[in-house]
mmCIF file of C-alpha atoms and ligand atoms in Angstrom:
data_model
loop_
_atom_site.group_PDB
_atom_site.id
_atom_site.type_symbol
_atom_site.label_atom_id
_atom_site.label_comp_id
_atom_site.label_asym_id
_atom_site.label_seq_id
_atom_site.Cartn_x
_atom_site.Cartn_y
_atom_site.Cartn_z
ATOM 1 C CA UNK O 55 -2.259 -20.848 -4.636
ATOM 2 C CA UNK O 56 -0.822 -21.995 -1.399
ATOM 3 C CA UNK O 57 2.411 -21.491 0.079
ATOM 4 C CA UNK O 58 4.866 -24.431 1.635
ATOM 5 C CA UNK O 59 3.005 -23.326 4.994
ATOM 6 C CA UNK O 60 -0.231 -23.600 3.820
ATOM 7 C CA UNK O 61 -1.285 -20.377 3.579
ATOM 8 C CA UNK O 62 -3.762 -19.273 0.874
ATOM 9 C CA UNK O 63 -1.797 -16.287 -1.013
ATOM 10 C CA UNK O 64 -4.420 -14.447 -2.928
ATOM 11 C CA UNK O 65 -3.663 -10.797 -2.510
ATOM 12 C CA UNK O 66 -1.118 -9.234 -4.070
ATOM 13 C CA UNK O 67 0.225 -5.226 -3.638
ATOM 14 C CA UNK O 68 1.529 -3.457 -6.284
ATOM 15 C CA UNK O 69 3.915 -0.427 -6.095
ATOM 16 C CA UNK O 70 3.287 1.760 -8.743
ATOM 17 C CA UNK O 71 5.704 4.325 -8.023
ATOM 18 C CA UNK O 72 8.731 5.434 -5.258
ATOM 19 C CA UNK O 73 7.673 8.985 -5.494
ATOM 20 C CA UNK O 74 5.179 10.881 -3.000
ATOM 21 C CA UNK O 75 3.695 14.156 -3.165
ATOM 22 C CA UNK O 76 4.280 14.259 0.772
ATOM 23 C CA UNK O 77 7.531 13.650 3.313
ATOM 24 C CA UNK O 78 6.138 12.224 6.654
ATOM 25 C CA UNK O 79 8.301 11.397 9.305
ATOM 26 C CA UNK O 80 8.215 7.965 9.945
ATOM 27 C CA UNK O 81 8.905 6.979 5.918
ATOM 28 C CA UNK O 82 10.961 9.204 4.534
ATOM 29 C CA UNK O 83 14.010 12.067 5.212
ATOM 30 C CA UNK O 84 13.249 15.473 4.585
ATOM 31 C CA UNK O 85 14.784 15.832 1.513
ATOM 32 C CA UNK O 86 13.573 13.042 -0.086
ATOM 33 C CA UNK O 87 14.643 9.977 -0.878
ATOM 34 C CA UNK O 88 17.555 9.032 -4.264
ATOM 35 C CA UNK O 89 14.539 8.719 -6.906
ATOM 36 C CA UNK O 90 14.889 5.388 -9.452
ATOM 37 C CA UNK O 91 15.343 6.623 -12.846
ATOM 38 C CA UNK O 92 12.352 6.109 -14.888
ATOM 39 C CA UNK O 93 13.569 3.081 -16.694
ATOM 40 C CA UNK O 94 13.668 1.268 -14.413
ATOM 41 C CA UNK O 95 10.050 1.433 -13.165
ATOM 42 C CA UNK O 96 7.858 -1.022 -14.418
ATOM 43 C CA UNK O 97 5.463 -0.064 -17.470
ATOM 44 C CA UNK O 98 1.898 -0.429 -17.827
ATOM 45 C CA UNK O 99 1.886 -3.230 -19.613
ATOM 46 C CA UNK O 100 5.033 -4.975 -17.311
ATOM 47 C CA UNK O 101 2.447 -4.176 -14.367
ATOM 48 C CA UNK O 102 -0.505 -6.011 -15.945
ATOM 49 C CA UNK O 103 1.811 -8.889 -17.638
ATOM 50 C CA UNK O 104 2.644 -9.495 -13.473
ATOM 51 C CA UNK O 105 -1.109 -9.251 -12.775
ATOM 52 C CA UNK O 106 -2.217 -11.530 -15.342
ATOM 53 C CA UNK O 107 0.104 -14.228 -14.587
ATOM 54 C CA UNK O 108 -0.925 -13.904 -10.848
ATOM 55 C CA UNK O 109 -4.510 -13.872 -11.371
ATOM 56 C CA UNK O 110 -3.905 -17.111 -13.421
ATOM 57 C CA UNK O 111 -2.394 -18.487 -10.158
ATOM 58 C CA UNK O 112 -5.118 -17.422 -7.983
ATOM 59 C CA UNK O 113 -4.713 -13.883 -6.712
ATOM 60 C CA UNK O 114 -8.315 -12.214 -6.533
ATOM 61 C CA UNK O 115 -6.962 -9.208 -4.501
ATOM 62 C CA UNK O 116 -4.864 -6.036 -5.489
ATOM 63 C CA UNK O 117 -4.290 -3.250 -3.864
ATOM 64 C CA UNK O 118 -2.253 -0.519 -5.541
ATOM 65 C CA UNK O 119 0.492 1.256 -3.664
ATOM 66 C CA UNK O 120 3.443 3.593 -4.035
ATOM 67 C CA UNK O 121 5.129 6.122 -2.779
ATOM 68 C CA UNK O 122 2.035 7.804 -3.870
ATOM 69 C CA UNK O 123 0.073 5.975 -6.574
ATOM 70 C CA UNK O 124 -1.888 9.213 -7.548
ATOM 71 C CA UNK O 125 1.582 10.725 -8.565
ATOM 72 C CA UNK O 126 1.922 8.369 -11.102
ATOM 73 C CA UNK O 127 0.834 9.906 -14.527
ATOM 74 C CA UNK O 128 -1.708 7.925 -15.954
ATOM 75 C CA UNK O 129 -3.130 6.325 -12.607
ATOM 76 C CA UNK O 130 -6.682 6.142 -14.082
ATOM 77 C CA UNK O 131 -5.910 4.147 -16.933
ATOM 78 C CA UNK O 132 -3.781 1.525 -15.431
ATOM 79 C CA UNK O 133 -6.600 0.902 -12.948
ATOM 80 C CA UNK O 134 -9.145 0.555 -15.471
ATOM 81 C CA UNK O 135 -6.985 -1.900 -17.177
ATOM 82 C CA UNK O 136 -6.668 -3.750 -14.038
ATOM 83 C CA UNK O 137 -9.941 -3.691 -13.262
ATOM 84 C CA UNK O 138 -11.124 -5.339 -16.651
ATOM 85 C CA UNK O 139 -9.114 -8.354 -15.866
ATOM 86 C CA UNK O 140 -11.409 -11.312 -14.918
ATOM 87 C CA UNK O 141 -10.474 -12.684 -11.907
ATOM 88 C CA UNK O 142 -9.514 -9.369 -9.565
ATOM 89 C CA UNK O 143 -12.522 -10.004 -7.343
ATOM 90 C CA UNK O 144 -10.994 -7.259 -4.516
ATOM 91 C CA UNK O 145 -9.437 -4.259 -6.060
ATOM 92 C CA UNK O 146 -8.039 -1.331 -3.612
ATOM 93 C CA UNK O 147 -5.717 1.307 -3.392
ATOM 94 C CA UNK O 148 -3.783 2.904 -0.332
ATOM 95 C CA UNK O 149 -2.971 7.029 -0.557
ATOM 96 C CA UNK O 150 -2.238 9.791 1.130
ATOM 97 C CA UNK O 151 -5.479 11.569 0.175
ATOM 98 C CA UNK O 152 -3.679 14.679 -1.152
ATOM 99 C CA UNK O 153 -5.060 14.014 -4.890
ATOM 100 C CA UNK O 154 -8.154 12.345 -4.190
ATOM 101 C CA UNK O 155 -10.501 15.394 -4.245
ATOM 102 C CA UNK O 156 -9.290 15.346 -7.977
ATOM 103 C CA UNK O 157 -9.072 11.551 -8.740
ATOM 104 C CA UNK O 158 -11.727 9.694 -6.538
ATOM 105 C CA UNK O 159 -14.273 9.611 -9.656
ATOM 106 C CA UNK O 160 -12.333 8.657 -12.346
ATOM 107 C CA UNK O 161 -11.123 5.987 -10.134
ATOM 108 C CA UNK O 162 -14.437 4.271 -9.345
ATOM 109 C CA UNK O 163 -15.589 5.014 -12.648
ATOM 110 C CA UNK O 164 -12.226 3.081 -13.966
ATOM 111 C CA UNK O 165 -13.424 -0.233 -11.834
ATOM 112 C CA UNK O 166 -11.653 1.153 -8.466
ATOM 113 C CA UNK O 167 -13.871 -0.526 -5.442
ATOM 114 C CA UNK O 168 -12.295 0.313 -2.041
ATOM 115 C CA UNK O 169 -9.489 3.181 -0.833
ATOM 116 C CA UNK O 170 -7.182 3.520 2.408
ATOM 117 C CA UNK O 171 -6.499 6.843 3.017
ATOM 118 C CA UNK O 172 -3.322 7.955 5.450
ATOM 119 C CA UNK O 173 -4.855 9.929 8.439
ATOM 120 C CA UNK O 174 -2.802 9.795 11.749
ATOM 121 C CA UNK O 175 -4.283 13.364 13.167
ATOM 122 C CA UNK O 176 -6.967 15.570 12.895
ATOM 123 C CA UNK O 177 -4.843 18.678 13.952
ATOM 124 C CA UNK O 178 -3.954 20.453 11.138
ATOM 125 C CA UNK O 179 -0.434 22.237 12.267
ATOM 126 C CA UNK O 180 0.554 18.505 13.633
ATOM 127 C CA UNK O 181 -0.654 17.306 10.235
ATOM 128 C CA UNK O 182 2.232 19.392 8.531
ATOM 129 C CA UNK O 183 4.514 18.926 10.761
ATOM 130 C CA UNK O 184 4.258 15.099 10.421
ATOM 131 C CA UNK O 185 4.045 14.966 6.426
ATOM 132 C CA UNK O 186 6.437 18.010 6.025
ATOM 133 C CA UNK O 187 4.602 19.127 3.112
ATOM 134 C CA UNK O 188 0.511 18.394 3.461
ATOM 135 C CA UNK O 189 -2.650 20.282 4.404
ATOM 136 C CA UNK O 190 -4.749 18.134 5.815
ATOM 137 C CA UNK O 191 -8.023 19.754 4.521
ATOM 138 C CA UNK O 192 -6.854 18.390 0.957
ATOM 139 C CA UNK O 193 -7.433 15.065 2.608
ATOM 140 C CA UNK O 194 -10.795 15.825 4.150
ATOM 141 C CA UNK O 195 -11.932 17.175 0.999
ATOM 142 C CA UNK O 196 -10.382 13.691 -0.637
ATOM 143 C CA UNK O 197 -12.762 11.647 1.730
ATOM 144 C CA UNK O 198 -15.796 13.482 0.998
ATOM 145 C CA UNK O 199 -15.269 13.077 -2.701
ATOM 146 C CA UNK O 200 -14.378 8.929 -2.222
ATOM 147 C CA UNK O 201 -17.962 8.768 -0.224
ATOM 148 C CA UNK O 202 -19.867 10.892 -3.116
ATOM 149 C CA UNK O 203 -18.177 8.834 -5.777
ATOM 150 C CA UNK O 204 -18.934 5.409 -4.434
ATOM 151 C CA UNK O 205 -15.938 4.079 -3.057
ATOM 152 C CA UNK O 206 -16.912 1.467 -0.639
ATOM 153 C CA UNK O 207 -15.306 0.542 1.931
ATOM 154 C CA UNK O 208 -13.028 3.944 3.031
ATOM 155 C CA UNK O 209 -10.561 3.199 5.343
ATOM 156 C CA UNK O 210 -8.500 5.170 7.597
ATOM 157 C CA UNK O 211 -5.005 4.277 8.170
ATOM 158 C CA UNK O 212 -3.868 6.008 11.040
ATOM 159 C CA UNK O 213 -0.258 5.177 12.088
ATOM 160 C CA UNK O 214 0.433 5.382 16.041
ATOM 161 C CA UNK O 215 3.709 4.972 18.489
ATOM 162 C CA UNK O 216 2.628 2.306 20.641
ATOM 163 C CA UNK O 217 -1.532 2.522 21.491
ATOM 164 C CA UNK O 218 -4.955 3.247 19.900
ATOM 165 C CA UNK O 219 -5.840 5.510 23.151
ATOM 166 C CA UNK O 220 -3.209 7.992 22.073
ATOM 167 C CA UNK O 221 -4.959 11.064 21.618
ATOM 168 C CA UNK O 222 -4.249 11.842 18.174
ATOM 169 C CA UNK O 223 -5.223 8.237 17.135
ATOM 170 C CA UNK O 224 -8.459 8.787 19.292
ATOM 171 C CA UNK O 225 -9.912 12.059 17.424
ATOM 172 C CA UNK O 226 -9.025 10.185 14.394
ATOM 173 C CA UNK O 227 -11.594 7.455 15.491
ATOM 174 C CA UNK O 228 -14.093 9.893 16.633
ATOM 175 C CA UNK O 229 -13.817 11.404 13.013
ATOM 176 C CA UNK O 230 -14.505 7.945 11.789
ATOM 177 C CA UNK O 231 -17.397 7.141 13.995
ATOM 178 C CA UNK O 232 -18.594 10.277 12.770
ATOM 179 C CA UNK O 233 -18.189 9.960 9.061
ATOM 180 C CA UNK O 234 -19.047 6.259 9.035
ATOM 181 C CA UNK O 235 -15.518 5.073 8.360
ATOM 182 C CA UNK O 236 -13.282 2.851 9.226
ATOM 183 C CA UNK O 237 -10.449 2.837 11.089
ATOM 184 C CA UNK O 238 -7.159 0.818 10.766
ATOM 185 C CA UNK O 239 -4.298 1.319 13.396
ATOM 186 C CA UNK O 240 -0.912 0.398 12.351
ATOM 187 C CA UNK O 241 1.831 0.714 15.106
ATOM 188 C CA UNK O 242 4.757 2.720 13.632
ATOM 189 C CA UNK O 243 7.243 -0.371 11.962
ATOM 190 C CA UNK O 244 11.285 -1.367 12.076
ATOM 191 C CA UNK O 245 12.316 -2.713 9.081
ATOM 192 C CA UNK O 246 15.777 -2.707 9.954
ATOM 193 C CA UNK O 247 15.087 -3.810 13.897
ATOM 194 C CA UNK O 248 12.230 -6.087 12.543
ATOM 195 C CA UNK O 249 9.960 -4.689 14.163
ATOM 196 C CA UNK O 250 6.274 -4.700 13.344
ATOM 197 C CA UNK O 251 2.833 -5.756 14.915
ATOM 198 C CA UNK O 252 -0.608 -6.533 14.220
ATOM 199 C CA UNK O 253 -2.272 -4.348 12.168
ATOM 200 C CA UNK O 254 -5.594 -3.205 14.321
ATOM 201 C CA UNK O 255 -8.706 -3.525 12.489
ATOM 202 C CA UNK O 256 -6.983 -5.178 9.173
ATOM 203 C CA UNK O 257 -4.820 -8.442 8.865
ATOM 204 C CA UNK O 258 -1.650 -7.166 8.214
ATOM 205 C CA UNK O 259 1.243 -8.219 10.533
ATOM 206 C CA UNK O 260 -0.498 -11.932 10.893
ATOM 207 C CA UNK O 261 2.214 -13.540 9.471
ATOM 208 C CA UNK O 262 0.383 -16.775 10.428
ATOM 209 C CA UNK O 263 -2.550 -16.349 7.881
ATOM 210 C CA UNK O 264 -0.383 -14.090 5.852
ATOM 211 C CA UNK O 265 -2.193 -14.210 1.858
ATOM 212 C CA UNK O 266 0.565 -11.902 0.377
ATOM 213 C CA UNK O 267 2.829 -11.189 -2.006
ATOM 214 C CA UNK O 268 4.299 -7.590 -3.364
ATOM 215 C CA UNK O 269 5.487 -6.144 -6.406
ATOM 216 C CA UNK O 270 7.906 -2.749 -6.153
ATOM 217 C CA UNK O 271 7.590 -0.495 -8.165
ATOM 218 C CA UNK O 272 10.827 -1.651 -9.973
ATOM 219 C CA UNK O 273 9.828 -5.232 -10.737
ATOM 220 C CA UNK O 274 11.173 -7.068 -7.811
ATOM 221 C CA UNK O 275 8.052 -9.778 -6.468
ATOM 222 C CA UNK O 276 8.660 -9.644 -2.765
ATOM 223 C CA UNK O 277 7.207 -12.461 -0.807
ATOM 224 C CA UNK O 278 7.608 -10.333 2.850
ATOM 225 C CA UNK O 279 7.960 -7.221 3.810
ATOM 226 C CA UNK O 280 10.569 -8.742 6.513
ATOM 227 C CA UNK O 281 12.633 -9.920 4.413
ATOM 228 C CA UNK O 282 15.180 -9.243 1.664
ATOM 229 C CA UNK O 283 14.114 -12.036 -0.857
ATOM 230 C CA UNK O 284 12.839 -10.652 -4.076
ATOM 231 C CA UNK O 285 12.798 -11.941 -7.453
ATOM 232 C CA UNK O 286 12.950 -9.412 -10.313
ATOM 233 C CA UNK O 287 10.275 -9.934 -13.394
ATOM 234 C CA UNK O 288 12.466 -8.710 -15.626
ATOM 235 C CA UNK O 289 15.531 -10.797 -15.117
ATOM 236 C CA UNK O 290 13.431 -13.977 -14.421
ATOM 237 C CA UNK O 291 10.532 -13.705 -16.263
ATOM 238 C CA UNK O 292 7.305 -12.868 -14.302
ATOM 239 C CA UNK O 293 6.368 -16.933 -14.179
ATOM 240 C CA UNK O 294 9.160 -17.520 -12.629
ATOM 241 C CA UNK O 295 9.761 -15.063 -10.362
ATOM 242 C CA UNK O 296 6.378 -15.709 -9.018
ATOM 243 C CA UNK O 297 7.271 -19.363 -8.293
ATOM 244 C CA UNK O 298 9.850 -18.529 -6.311
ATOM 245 C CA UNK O 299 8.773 -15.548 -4.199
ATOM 246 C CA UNK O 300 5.904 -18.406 -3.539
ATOM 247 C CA UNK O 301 7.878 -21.491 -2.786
ATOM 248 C CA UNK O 302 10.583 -19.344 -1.222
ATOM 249 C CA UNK O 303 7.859 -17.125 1.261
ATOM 250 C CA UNK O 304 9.651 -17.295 5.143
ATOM 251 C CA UNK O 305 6.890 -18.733 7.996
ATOM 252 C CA UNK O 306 7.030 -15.009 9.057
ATOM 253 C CA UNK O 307 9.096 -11.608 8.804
ATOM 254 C CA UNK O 308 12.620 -11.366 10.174
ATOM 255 C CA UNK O 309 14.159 -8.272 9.677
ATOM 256 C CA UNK O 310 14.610 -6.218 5.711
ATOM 257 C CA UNK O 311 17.733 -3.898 4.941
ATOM 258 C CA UNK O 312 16.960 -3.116 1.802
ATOM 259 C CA UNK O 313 13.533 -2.494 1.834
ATOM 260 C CA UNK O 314 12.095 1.219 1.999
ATOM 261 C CA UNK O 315 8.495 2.187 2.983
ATOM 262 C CA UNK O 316 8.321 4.656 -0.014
ATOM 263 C CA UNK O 317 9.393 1.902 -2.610
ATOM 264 C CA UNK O 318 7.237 -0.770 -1.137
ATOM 265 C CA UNK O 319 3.941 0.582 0.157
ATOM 266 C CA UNK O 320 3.982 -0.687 3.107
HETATM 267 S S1 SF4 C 170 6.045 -10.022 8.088
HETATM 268 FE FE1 SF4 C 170 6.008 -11.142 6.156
HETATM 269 S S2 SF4 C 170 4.964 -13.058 6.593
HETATM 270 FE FE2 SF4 C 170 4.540 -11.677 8.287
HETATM 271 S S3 SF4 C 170 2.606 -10.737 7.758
HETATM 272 FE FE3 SF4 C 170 4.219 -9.362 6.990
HETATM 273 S S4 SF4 C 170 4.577 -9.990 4.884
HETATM 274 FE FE4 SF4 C 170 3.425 -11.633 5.889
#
């Protein structure tokens, strides 16, 4: 499908949750964030009744977001129900790594092909003090267990202030180099201010070949993540909220002031 500006939209992120095993700075307060109540995040089968009707209009990619998507009970099964849908061609997730010693086989095994995994230092102490809650060898262990299990390609999202030549975001790339990974760097974003750049090493942020549309975790299609237009699936049906979130994408992000990282995915 293309949008009123031409663009091919063929990827679409889903939110499966809006809670996270972790705190880090830059997404959430300390103490957390006022949780939805569970009725109002989507099912299973509201999550794949959105895919469906996507992949029918041409989406081919999905990545799978949260909060943390390997919070949500039952993770493995809704990706192997994805996965058996004919048309997802590209099929991803994005995590923090904390779970993915645990869940990185039963993922590929359940038709998972590529992960993202949040990595924005290779200090441990700075590592905890940036996620509040995380040891970071949880994560390495994670990545080791993604490689054995097949997961192809594993990406590093490492979030940075301003440059790639800070020195945190450099050991991360030296630990990619190293481990044959690679490495995505995505410049710390504004919602509110509207600020947000070019993701380095990925295509996010290109707002003039922009191919997406998201779902949160509580049904609302979102067709930028600069933006407050949403359309919710359960109101509108999922047909129609797709239509509009299509005809209604903006040529490229403004500002959002209801959006939240940790109900979005980023
Ligand atoms: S700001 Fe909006 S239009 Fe631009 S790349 Fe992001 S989602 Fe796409």
């Amino acid at each position: 499908m293309f949008d009123k500006y031409n663009r091919r939209i063929n990827y679409l992120r889903i939110s499966v949750t809006d809670r996270c095993n972790l705190r880090c700075v830059y997404c959430m307060p300390a103490e957390g964030i006022q949780l939805m109540q569970h009725d109002e995040i989507l099912s299973f089968d509201e999550i794949l009744e959105v895919v469906n009707a996507a992949v029918e209009q041409g989406i081919d990619k999905i990545r799978i977001t949260g909060g943390e998507p390997l919070v949500r009970r039952g993770i493995v099964d809704l990706v192997r129900m994805i996965g058996q849908i004919k048309g997802v061609k590209d099929f991803g997730m994005t995590t923090n790594g904390i779970y993915l010693d645990k869940f990185a086989k039963p993922l590929f095994d359940a038709g998972l092909q590529r992960i993202n995994v949040s990595l924005d230092t290779m200090n441990p102490e700075k590592y905890k003090a940036l996620t509040r809650l995380g040891d970071i060898n949880m994560v390495l262990n994670g990545i080791d267990a993604a490689k054995k299990a097949g997961l192809d390609p594993i990406k590093i999202n490492c979030v940075i202030k301003e440059s790639s030549k800070e020195k945190d975001a450099q050991e991360v790339s030296e630990f990619c180099i190293k481990n044959d990974l690679k490495i995505r760097f995505i410049r710390e974003m504004d919602l509110e201010k509207g600020q947000f750049w070019k993701v380095q090493g990925g295509e996010g942020g290109s707002c003039q070949i922009c191919n997406r549309l998201r779902l949160t975790s509580n049904g609302k299609i979102k067709p930028c993540l600069f933006s407050d237009l949403e359309y919710d699936v359960r109101e509108l049906g999922v047909k129609q909220a797709l239509n509009l979130a299509l005809g209604n994408k903006p040529k490229s992000g403004t500002q959002s002031l209801i959006n939240k990282f940790s109900n979005i995915g980023g």
